[in-house]
Amino acid sequence: MTRTTIKKTYKLYIGGQFPRTESGRYYPLLDKKKNVIADICLASRKDFRNAVVAARSAFGGWSSRFAFNRSQILYRIAEMMEGRKAQFLEELLVQGSSKVNAEKEITLSIDRLVYYAGWCDKYQQISSSVNPVASSHFNFSVPEPTGVVAIVAPQNSSLIGIISVVAPVIAGGNVCIVLASEKFPLCAITFAEVLATSDLPGGVVNILTGKISELLTHMSSHMDVNALVYAGKDQKEITLAKENASLNVKRVFVYDDVWEKGTAQSPHFILDVQEIKTTWHPIENVGAAGAKY
Amino acid sequence: MNTKTTTEKKKPKLDFDSGWNYSPSPESTGHIRLEKRYDHFINGQFVKPAGGKYFPSINPATEKVIAEVAYGDERDIDKAVKAARNAYEKVWKKMPGAERGKYLYRIARIMQERARELAVIESMDGGKTIRESRDVDTPLAAAHFFYYAGWADKLEYAFPNRKISPVGVAGQIIPWNFPLLMAAWKIAPALACGNCVVLKPAETTPLTAMKLAEIIRDAGLPPGVVNIVNGDGKAGAALVNHKDVDKIAFTGSTDVGKIIQRAIAGTKKKATLELGGKAANIIFEDAAIDQAVEGIINGIFFNQGHVCCAGSRLFVQESVAEVVIRKLKDRMSTLIVGDPLDKNTDIGAINSKEQLGKINEYLKIGVDEGAEMWQSKCSIPSNGFFCRPTIFLNVSQSHRIVQEEIFGPVLAIQTFRTIDEVIEKANNTPFGLSAGVWTDKGSKIFNLTSKLRAGVVWANTYNKFDPTSPFGGYKESGFGREGGLHGLQPYLNLK
Amino acid sequence: MKNTFDFHNTPVIDQVGVEERVARFNSRSIKKTSKVEGLKLALSMIDLTTLEGKDTEGKVRQMCYKAQHPHDELPGLPTVAAVCVYPTFVKLAKKELGNSGVQVASVATAFPSGQSTLKVKLDDTKFAVESGADEVDMVISRGEFLAGNYNFVFDEIAEIKNACGNARLKVILETGELSTLDNVRRASEIAMRAGADFIKTSTGKISPAATQPVTLVMLEAIRDYYYETGIMIGMKPAGGISTAKIALQYLVMVKETLGNAWLNNIWFRFGASSLANDILMQLCKEATGVYQGADYFSKD
């Protein structure tokens, strides 16, 4: 007798927990033959609201981690993914990828995490400056994370897309709520399981599945969200997001890169969601050659 | 001569009013040249407004009209944008950086030569004191041109590994609090990066921008590279909505900033917004108190408090609150309010009747909310728009005078006991432009400066500006940086 | 008198902030009536000083005359506040000044280094006072101060104060040797609490002598002490103040830090010798509209 396999329930990932959507709604994910692969949570605006609360409360801790520590955690995420390659492969295949492409996507995703792990304690040095002001002050500018970032993940990919937009955001000390691809949601939830078993604190990354048409309005208008990353090309959606963003002067970044390219990674994705802070302090000028008090 | 006994019984009180006083010392106005009427500056020439209408620019200290200024509408904006586009495509885009830089150097030098005239006009038009327009606005404005001039042929070093190109035509809208300085902040980096600009000055303070137009003309800048269209929000809106503008740079209120962000949502326009603020200025018990008091004064009374980064929320550690407030009141008692052109004036005129009305409304709100208002007893002129330096005691975080930007010489004072408490309260605002910290302890400074969510943090100093130093906000105080290397980025496309 | 105050915990000072404040004082524009009034005020605050090994009776006599008749061609001028001499010239100065109201101040306590025993310093002080000095300008033991022996410095001042009797005691901090503004503030606290009637910047023998930042810090110490105790303390910057313009800047600093009550020669003095003539030249210029030449004003 063949064993009946245990099918996975795909849930949301909020504050380090895996709740079902509070709305109780779902949408069926179908394969090419219209068979149901899984029931996917149709996250509501309340799920999004809860995720923002979780993200905000994680921000202080995550942003003040030592950069070295963030770097190790991102690397740890890559390690965990390496161990789950088989599951990602299975999911990519069932969502319609070819084996060659799927394997390529997985390794590229893991390598991209390693790439951003390495940037965690370096991007500061390429965007900081000591400013030679014309007064007796020491003055320097450093990047600081923007805060809570809402992300609309690329719709045309299941894994590399979400990794490409999440990794630079959290590498820079931000926290995020990411809406997975509606069409290809499976890897996003498995990625959540990877995050849950790495050392990433709960709430740093929150993953929702559902519809852009339902959630974009809330993602772009929520007053406790500091920035919005939109990966896509739909001009109506972009305009809507930008208009709503003006409610609290959200920063909006629209990316339409082809994430499968090896070059679709750069420290500038990190620096987009950074604020530059400039600090001044007087320089005393007594003693030695400068004595003039 | 034993004099101690005579004063021992009286409650100590200092007298700053009687005795030796300063005679009026007005800056002379004989050397300045002002036309009766100013047009727009488009394509290197002064041109009449399409609608034929002019509006008066008044001196807020005397309420007298000092010049008439062209009232721009969308036709003028269109003409200016066309001129900018033409100059961009035909001349400026192609010009080597080193040559662009030379024009900026020229402008900086002429500004230095005409510094006194610029300062006097700035004070007449906007009400700020000659002490500030002479020592801060004008030299800093020239310094901005000088600084960015040098960048024009070095841009590739600012952004290694990136392909850079100018954005194109930048629409720039500036406020009335630092008219000339803001024009410099906007124009200098834009030109250094190879863009052409259409600038709209604030309607209450257009005159130094028109003097800058003369300087630009005299510097021989190719026609159309800088265009200046006067007018009010109508011209501003036309500029924001013009199809052939590639970038908007706006400094002003958060309300208008939001409107602009919304207006360009459906376009490819880039934007930088430098908006309002409600900065926390935090005094710890271990601070150098007298210098901190000076920092409070400089923080809130600089430029009549018409400063987006003004330290308008004061937090004083409870153990030193009494002494800090006493010293603050004494210091405020020495501030001279009056004729902006008098070299001894510390606080000039409120920029407009409308702004004075707004400030007075907040004074009333503060009193109605139950806060204790204290003003210095200085005399103020009977004509013109003036406001005594004001502090509010016994306020709490929920008061409107604590939450909302007043943009006047009005300080709300709260006390605190612990570091956690003050960080939380300081960050408890939709704004995030600037903050001040006063303590003698280095580790505490870095604790605070890293936790305060603001784009500029002054530790043991306040309201310092420099062309090399990036400036800009977190949260609803806007995005993008002006000044320094970081200030180049908004004017470049980076690939 | 025993000290009970912890001088290790005196207020801290930020030098850059002090210099910015000073720059702001200096941007005051003193013109017309306020200039004339200010110059006369400054003249009345001068301690005409000669403190040289080569001082002679003749020089002291001449200075005493100048103190009472700064410039006879210009009517309505005040006398200076005091003449300041070594103890051996006190008797002579006292006699020359008679009842003109001009005080006789004498340096004492092993001026200018202060490197001697307390007994010698006390004897020096007593000799000056017995000779008729109205005011005694003492120096503190900077070595002990810099070594952190604040109570030693305190005790010494208190003893000298005791020896002064009715003479007012000016305590010279010699700020040019104190290295930091924090130390200036601390030394000011020690002096005031030990009984100083005046605190004074410098002997004039060390560079830098009086500076505006140092003076501002001392004025702020005086103000805080006044609020704490109700006791007014006088201030005397000395050395290096040679022009009328700088003197006016000092007056601005006094006016805006301590207020009108200190703007007289009971509470504020300039220790200077060449300042008087520059003030006189400026006053004559204001009176005549003609720029003046040094040869038309008698050297002390």
PDB file of C-alpha atoms in Angstrom, chain C residues 105 123 159 170 206 225:
ATOM      1  CA  ALA C 105      44.971  99.110  44.441  1.00  0.00           C
ATOM      2  CA  ASP C 123      52.898  89.911  55.327  1.00  0.00           C
ATOM      3  CA  GLU C 159      43.419  83.808  54.841  1.00  0.00           C
ATOM      4  CA  LYS C 170      40.630  90.991  43.868  1.00  0.00           C
ATOM      5  CA  ILE C 206      51.548  85.871  31.153  1.00  0.00           C
ATOM      6  CA  TYR C 225      26.916  82.792  42.386  1.00  0.00           C
TER       7      TYR C 225
END
